[in-house]
Coordinates of C-alpha atoms in Angstrom, one line a residue:
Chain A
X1 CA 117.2 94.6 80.4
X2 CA 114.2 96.4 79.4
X3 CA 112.1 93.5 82.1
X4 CA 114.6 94.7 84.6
X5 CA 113.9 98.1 83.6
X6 CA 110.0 98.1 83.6
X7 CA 110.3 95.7 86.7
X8 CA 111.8 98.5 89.0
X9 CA 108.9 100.9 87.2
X10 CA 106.1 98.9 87.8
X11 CA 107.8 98.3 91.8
X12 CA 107.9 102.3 91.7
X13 CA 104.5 102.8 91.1
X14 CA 103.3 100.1 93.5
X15 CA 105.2 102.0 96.2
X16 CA 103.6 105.5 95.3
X17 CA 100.3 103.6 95.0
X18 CA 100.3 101.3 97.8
X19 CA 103.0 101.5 100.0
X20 CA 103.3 97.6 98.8
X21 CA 104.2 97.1 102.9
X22 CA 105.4 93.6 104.2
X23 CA 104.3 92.7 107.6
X24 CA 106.5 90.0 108.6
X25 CA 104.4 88.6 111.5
X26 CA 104.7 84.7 111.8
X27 CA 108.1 84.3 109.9
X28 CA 111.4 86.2 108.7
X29 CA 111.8 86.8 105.2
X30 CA 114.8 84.2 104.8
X31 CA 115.8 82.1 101.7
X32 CA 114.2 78.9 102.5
X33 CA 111.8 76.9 99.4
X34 CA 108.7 78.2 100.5
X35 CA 105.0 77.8 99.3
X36 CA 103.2 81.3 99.8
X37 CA 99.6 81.0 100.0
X38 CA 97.0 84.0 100.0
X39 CA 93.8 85.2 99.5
X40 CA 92.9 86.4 95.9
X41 CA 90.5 89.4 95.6
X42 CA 92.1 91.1 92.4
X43 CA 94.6 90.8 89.7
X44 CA 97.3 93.0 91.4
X45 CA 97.4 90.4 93.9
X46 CA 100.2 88.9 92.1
X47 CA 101.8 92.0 91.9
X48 CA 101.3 93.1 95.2
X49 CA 103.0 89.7 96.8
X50 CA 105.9 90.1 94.4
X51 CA 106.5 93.7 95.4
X52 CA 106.3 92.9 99.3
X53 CA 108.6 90.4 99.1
X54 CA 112.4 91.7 99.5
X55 CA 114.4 92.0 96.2
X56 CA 116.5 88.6 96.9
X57 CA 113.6 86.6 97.6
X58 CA 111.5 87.9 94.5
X59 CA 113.9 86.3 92.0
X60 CA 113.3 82.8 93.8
X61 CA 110.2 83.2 94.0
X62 CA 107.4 82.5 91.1
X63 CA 103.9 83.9 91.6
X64 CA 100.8 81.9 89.8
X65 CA 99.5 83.8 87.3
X66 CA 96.0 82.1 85.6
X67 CA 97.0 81.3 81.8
X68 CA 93.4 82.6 80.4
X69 CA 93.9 86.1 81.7
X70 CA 97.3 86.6 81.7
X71 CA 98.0 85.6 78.4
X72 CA 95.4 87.0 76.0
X73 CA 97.8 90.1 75.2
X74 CA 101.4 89.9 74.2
X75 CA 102.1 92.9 77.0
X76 CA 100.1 90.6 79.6
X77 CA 102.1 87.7 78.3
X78 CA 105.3 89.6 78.4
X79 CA 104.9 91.3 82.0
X80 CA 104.2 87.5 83.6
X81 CA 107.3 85.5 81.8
X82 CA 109.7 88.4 81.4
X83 CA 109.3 90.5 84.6
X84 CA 107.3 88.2 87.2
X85 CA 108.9 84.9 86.2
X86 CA 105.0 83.6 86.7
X87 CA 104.2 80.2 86.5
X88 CA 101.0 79.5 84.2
X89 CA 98.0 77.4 85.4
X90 CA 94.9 77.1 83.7
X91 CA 92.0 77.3 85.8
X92 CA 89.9 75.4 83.7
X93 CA 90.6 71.5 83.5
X94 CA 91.4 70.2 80.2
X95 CA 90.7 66.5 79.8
X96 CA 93.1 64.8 82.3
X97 CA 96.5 66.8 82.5
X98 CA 96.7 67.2 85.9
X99 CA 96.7 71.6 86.3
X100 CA 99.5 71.4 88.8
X101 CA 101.8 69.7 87.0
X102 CA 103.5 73.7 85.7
X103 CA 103.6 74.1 89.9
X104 CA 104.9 70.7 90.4
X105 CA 107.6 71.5 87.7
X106 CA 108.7 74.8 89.6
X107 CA 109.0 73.7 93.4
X108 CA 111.2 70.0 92.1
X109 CA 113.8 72.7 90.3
X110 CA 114.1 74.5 93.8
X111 CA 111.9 77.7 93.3
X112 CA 109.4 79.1 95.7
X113 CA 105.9 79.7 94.6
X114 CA 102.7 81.7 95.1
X115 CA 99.3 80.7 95.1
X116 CA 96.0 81.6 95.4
X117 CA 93.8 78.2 97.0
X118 CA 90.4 80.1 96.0
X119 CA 91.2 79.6 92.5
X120 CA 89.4 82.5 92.0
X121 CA 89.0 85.9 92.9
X122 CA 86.7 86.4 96.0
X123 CA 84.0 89.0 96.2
X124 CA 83.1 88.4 99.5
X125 CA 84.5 89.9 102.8
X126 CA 86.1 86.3 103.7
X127 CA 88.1 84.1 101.4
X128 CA 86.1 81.1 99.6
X129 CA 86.5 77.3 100.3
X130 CA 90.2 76.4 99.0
X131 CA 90.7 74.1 96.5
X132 CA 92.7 71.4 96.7
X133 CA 96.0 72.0 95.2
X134 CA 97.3 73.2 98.1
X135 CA 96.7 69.7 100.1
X136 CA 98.4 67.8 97.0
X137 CA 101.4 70.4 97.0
X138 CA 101.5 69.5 100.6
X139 CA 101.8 66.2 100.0
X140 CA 104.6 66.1 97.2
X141 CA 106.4 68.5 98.8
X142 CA 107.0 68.1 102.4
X143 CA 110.3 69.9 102.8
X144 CA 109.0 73.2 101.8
X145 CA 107.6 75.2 103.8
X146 CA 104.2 77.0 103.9
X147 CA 103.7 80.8 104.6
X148 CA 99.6 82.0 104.8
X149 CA 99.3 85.2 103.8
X150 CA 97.0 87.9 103.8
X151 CA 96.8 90.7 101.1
X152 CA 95.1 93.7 102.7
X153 CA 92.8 96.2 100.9
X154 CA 93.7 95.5 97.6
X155 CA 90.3 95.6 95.8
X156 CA 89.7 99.0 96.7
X157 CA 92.9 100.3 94.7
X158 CA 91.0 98.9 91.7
X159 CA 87.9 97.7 92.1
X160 CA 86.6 95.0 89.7
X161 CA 85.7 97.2 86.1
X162 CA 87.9 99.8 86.7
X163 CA 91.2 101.0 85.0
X164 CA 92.2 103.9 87.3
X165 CA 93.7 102.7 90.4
X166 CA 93.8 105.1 93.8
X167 CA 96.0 105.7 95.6
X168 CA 95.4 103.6 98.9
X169 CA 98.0 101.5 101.6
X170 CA 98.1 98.2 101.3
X171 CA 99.9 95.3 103.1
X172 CA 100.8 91.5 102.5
X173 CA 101.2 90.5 106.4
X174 CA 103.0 87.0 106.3
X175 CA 102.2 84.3 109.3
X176 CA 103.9 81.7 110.8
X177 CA 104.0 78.3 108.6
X178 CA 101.6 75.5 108.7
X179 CA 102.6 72.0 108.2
X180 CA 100.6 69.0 106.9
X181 CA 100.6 66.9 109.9
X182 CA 100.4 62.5 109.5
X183 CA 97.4 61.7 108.6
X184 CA 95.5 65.2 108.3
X185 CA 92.6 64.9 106.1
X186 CA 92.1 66.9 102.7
X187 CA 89.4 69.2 103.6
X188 CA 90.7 69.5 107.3
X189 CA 93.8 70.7 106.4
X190 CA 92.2 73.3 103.6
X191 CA 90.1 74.3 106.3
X192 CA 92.8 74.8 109.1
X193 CA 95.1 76.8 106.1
X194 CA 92.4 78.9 105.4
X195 CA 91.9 79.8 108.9
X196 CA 95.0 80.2 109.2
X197 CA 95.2 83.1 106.2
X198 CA 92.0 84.5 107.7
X199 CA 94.0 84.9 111.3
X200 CA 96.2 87.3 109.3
X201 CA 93.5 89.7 108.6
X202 CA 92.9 91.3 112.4
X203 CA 96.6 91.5 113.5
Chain B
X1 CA 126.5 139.9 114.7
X2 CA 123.5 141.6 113.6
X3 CA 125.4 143.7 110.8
X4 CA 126.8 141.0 109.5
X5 CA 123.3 139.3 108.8
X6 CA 122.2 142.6 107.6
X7 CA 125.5 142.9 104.9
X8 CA 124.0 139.5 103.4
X9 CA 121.8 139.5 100.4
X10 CA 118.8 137.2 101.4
X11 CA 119.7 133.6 99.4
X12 CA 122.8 134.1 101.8
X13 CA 120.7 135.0 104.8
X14 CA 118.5 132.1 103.9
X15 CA 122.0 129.6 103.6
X16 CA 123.1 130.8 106.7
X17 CA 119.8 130.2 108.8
X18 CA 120.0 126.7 107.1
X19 CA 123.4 126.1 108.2
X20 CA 122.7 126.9 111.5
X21 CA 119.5 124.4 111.7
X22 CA 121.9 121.6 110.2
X23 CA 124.0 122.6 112.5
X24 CA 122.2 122.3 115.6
X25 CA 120.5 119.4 114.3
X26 CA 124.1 117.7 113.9
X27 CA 125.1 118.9 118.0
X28 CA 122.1 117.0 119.3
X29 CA 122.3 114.3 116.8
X30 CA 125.9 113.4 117.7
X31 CA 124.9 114.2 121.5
X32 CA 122.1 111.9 120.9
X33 CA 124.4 108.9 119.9
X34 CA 127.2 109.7 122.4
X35 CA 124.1 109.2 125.1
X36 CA 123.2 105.9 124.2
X37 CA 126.9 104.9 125.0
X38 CA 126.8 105.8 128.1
X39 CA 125.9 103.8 130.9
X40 CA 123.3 104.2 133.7
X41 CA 123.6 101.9 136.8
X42 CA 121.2 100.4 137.4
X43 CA 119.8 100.3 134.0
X44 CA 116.8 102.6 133.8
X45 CA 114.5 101.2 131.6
X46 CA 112.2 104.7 131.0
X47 CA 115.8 106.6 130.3
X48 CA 116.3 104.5 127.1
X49 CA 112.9 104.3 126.1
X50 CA 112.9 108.7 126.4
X51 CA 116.3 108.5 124.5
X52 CA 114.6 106.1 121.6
X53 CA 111.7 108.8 121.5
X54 CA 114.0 111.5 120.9
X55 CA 116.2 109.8 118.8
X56 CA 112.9 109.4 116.6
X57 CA 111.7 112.3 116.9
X58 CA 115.5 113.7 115.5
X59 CA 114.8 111.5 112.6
X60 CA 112.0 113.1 112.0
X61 CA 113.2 116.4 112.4
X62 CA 116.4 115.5 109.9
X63 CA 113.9 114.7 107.3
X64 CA 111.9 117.5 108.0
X65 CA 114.9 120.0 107.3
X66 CA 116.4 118.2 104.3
X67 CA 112.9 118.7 102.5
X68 CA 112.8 122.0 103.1
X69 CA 116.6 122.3 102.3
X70 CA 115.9 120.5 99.3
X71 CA 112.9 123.0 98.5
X72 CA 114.5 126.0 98.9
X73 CA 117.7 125.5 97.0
X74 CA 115.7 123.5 94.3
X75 CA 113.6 126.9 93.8
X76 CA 110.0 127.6 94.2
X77 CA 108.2 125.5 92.0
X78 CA 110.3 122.8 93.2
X79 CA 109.1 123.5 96.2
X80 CA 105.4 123.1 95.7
X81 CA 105.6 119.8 93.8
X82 CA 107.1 118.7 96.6
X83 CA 104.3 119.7 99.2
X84 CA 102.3 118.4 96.7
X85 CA 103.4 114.9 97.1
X86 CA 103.5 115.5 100.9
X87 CA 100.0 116.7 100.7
X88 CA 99.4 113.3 98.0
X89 CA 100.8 111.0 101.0
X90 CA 99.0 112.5 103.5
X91 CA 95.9 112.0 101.7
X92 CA 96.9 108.5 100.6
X93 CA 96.7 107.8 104.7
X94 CA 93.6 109.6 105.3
X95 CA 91.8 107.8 102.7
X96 CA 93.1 104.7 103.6
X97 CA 91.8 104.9 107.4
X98 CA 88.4 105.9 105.4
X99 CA 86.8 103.2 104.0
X100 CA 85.3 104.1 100.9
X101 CA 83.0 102.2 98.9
X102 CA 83.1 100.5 95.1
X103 CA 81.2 103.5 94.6
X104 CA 83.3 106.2 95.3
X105 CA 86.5 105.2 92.9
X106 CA 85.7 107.9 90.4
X107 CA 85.5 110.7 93.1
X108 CA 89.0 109.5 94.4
X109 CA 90.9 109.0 90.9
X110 CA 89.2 112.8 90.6
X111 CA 90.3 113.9 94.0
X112 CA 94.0 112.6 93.7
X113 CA 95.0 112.8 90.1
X114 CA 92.8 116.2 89.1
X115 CA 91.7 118.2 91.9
X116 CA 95.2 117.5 94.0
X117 CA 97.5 118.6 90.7
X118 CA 95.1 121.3 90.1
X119 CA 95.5 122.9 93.4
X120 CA 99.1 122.9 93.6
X121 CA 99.5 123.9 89.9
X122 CA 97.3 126.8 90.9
X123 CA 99.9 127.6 93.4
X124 CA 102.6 127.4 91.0
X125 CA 101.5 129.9 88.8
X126 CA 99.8 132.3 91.5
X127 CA 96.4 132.4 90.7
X128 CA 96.1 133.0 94.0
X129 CA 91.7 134.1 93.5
X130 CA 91.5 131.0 92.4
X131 CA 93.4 128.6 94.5
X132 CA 91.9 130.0 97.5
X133 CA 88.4 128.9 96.1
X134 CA 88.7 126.3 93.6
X135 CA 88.8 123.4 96.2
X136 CA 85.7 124.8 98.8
X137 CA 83.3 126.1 95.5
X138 CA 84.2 124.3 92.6
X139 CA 85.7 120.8 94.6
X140 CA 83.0 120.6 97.4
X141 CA 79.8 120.9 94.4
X142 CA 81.5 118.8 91.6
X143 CA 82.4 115.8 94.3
X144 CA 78.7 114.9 95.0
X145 CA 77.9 114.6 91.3
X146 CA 80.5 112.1 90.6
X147 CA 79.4 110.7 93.5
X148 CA 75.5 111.0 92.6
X149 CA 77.0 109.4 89.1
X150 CA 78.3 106.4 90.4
X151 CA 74.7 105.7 91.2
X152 CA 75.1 104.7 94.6
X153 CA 73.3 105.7 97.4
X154 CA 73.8 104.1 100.5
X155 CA 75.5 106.5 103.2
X156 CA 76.2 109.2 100.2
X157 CA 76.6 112.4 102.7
X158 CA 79.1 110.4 105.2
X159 CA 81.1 109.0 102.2
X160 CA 80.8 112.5 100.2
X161 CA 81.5 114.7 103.8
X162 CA 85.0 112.0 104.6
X163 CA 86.3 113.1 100.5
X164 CA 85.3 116.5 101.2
X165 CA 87.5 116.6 104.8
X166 CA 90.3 114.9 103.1
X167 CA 90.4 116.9 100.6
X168 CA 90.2 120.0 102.6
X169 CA 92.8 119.1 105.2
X170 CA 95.5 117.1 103.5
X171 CA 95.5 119.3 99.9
X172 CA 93.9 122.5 100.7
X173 CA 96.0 122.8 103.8
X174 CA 98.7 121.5 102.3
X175 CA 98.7 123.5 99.8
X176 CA 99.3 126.8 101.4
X177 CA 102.5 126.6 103.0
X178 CA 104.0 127.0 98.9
X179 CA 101.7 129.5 98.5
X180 CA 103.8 131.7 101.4
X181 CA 106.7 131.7 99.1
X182 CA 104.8 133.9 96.6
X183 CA 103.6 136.4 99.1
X184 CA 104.9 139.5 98.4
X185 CA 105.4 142.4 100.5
X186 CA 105.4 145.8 99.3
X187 CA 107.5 148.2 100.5
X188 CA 109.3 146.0 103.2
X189 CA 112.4 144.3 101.1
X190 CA 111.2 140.7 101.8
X191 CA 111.6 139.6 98.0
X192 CA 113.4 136.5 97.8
X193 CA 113.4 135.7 101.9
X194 CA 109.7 134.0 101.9
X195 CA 111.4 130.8 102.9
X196 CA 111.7 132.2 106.2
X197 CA 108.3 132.4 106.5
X198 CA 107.9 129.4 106.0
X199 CA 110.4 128.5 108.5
X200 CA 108.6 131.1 110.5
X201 CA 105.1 129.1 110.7
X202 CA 106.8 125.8 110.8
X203 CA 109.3 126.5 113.3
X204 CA 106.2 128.1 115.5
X205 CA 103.6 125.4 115.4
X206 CA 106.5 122.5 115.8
X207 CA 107.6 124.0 119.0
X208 CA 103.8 124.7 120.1
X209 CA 102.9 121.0 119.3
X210 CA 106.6 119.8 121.3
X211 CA 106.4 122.4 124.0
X212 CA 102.5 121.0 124.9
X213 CA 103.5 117.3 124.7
X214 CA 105.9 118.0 127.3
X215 CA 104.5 119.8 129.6
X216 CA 101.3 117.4 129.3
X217 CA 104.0 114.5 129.7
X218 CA 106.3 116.2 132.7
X219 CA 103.0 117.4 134.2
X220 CA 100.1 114.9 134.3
X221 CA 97.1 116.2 134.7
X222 CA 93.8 114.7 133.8
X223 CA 93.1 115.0 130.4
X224 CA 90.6 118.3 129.7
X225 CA 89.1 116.0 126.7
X226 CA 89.4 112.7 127.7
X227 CA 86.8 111.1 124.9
X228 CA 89.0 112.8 122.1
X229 CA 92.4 112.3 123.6
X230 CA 94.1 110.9 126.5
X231 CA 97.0 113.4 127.0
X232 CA 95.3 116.6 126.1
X233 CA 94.7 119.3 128.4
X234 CA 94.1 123.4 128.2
X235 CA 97.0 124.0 130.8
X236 CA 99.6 122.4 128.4
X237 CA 97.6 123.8 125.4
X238 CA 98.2 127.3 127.0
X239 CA 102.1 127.5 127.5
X240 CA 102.2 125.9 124.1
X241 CA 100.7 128.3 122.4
X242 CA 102.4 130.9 124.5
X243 CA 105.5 129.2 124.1
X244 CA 105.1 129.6 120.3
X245 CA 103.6 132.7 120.2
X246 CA 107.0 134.4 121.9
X247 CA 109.4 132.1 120.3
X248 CA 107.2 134.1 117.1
X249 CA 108.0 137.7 118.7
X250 CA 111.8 136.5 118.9
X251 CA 112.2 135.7 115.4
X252 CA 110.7 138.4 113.9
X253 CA 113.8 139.5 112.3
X254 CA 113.7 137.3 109.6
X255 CA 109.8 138.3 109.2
X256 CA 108.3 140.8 107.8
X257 CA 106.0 141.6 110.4
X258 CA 107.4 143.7 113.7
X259 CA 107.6 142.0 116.8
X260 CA 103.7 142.6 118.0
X261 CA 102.9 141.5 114.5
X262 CA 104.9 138.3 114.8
X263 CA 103.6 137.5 117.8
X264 CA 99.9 137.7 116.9
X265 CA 100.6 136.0 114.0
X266 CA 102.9 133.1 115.7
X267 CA 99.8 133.4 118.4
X268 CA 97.0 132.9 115.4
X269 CA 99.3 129.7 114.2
X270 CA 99.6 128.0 116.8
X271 CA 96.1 127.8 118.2
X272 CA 94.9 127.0 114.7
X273 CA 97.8 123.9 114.4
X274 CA 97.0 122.6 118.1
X275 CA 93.2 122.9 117.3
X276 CA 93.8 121.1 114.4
X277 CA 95.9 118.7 116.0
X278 CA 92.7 118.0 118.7
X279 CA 90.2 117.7 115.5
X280 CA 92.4 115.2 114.0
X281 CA 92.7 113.0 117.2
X282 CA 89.1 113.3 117.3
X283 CA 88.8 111.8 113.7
X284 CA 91.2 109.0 114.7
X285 CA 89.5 108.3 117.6
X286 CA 86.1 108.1 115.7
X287 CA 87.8 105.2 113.2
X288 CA 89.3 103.6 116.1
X289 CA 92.7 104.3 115.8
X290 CA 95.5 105.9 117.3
X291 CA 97.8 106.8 114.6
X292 CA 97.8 107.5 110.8
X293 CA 100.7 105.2 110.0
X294 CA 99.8 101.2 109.6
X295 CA 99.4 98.9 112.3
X296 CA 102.5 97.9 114.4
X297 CA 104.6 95.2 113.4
X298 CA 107.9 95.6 111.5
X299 CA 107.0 96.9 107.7
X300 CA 108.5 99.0 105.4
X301 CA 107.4 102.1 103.4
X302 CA 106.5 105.8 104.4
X303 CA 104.5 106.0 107.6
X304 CA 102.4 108.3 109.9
X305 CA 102.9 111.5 107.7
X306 CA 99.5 112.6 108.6
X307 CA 100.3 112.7 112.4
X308 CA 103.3 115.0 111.6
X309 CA 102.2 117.3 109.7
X310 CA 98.1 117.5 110.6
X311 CA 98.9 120.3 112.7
X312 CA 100.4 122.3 109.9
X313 CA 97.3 121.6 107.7
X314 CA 95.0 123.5 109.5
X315 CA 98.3 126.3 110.8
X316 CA 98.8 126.7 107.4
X317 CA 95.5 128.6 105.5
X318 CA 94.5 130.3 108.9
X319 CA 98.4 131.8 108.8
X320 CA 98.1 132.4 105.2
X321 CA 95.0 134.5 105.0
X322 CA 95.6 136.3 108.2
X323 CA 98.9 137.5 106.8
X324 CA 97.3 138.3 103.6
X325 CA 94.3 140.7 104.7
X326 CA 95.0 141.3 108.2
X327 CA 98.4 142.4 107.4
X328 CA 97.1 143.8 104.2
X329 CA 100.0 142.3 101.8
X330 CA 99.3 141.5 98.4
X331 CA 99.9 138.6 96.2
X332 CA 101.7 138.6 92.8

């Protein structure tokens, strides 16, 4: 109750904030298991996918949410599990538990997800090199479908060090899926997917 | 007719002028959707694209009426919170056409969540000496220190100069169309009926803006301006504003002005909205776009406000003080 409560807050202020606009370019928004991939350039990232997405697909749908940052306060904690439904990851390996495995848990009971390839958040103008869980997700998971996206002017609502955010549009704009094809290599399937989020960025 | 009006105390006059907007806005509406059933053989293509236009731009007007319905029966500080969040959306699309830099966050929290509050709460409690300096003194010195603060350099006049025309067009602009509802007018028995004046100067610049699109549409001519905008041109410009500024003389019965009055006033509005309107193209044109709303593509959330109401911005103070000293009314 009080998740559902501060949920439809926290979508409020996105809206005032941001606009939290979806731009449904490549594909409907439609009820199909479906890997979102994105960009990552701040911590509202999360937040701003979640928003964009229309309310039916938001409760099948579980954002990733690094376990480091996201858990060091119990509101942090609480936010994630209780309003986000956020799948942990930790983005530093610990001996040889394979980090996926909480992703891997989530798309074999039927949810969607979304992720971030970088692994971390970009400074940069253009996304970083993505890292391979995508590829491996790919792999496991060929039935669901993958949906690049690109999370437009985010970092300037709150730039890194800030606490204030400004008031400023933003928009997720969502393209048409990708597919692993037989055969693709690792790297030039990252590459082609991160093109493919890039692609987003002029339309 | 007229005696009836007259036997009306003015929240009545002010229902009644209402119900008569709602309820032309309800005969073209319905007129509007009885059209699209109709059918044209052959199909004309350009007949249902004009019909799509004006069934937008009904849409636009319904919302436009409501707010000000919604204003006036919600009384006057209602009123001004909620130009304040028009002027707060207006800004939120100018800024986001601007790009700022990492430096510049501390002069935009300050811009929105202090100087944009401040402004309209100076409105609201009719410190009108202040209002009508607090954003060009105080504002325009105190931005370029936070600014000079944040310790970056690089473009600093262009990035402080974009605030500063934000600012000055989407809040101080903003801002003064509230401020007519406290105008008072001594010795004239306006108390209460300001929200026609504010009708008044919307009503006037809407129809300049709409009379000078379509005659620039019905009549094309080559643009007078073609760098800043492609439709523009001084003979549509003209019977707008002469459009406006008679449509002014024939309502100024719910003015306080007399007819001559209402005309140079109606006159003074509409060249500073359609001048307005010309500087903002210009602006757009200069970031490379043609509209304040987002790009195209299907999306949801509030859109193109700036566009609507840019001309109003810059209507709005030029009205206001014209009427103040010109007119010599006072404030209070």
């Amino acid at each position: 109750m009080a998740a559902k409560a501060f949920g439809l807050f926290l979508l409020g202020l996105i809206r005032v904030l941001t606009g939290s606009q979806a731009r449904w370019y490549g594909c409907p928004p439609k009820a199909e298991q479906r890997i979102y991939f994105a960009n990552h350039q701040s911590h509202a990232d999360l937040v701003m996918i979640w928003a964009a997405l229309p309310a039916e697909l938001r409760s099948i749908t579980r954002p990733i949410a690094a376990k480091d940052y996201w858990t060091k306060s119990p509101l942090r904690q609480w936010i994630t599990t209780a309003v986000f439904n956020a799948v942990y990851v930790d983005r530093e390996r610990k001996g040889d538990e394979d980090p996926l495995v909480p992703l891997i848990d989530a798309l074999a009971s039927g949810d969607s997800v979304v992720i971030f390839p970088e692994g971390t958040r970009g400074a940069g103008e253009e996304p970083q090199a993505f890292k391979s869980g995508l590829y491996s997700l790919a792999q496991k998971f060929p039935d669901v479908v993958l949906v690049p996206a690109w999370i437009d002017n985010i970092q300037r609502v709150m730039p890194k060090g800030e606490v204030v955010p400004v008031p400023i549009l933003c928009s997720v704009t969502f393209g048409a899926p990708i597919r692993l094809e037989p055969g693709e290599e690792r790297r030039a399937f990252l590459d082609r997917a991160r093109a493919a989020v890039i692609a987003l960025r002029e339309i | 007719m007229n005696r009836f009006l007259r036997s009306l105390d003015s929240r009545e006059q002010v229902a009644a002028l209402f119900f008569v907007v709602f309820g032309l806005l309800v005969i073209a509406s319905v007129s509007a959707t009885l059209a699209t059933f109709r059918r044209r053989e052959p199909l004309d293509e350009a007949w249902h694209l004009e019909l799509r236009h004006l069934r937008q731009l009904l849409a636009t007007s319904w919302v436009m009426v409501a707010v000000f319905w919604f204003g006036w029966a919600t009384g006057e500080t209602m009123a001004t919170i909620l130009f304040g969040l028009i002027a707060f959306f207006a800004l939120r699309e100018f800024i986001t056409l601007s790009p700022t830099r990492r430096g510049d966050h501390h002069s935009l929290v300050l811009a929105f969540f202090v100087v944009l509050p401040l402004q309209f709460w100076l409105v609201a409690t009719r410190r009108f000496d202040l209002f009508t300096v607090f954003i060009p003194v105080y504002v325009f010195l105190a931005l370029p220190v936070a600014s000079a603060l944040s310790g970056d350099t690089q473009r600093y006049l262009e990035r402080n100069a974009k605030l500063q025309w934000g600012i000055m067009v989407c809040v101080y602009g903003m801002s003064h169309v509230p401020a007519l509802l406290l105008l008072r007018f001594p010795g004239r028995n306006y108390d209460g009926k300001q929200a026609f004046l504010v009708f008044f100067l919307v009503f006037v610049v809407q129809a300049c803006m709409l009379v000078q699109h379509l005659v620039a549409r019905r009549f094309t001519r080559p643009p007078s301006l073609p760098a800043v905008s492609a439709s523009f041109n001084w003979q549509g410009a003209a019977v707008g504003v002469l459009a406006g500024s008679v449509l002014g003389a024939a309502l100024s019965f719910i003015t306080p002005f007399r007819p001559e009055q209402a005309l140079a006033a109606a006159f003074v509005a509409c060249v500073a909205g359609l001048l307005g309107h010309l500087v903002m193209k210009a602006l757009k044109r200069d970031r490379g776009v043609t509209s304040w709303g987002p790009r195209t593509l299907s999306i949801t959330g509030a859109n193109g406000l700036l566009d609507r109401v840019d001309a109003l911005c810059f209507a709005a103070p030029i009205f206001f003080h014209t009427v103040r000293w010109y007119f010599g009314v006072q404030t209070g």
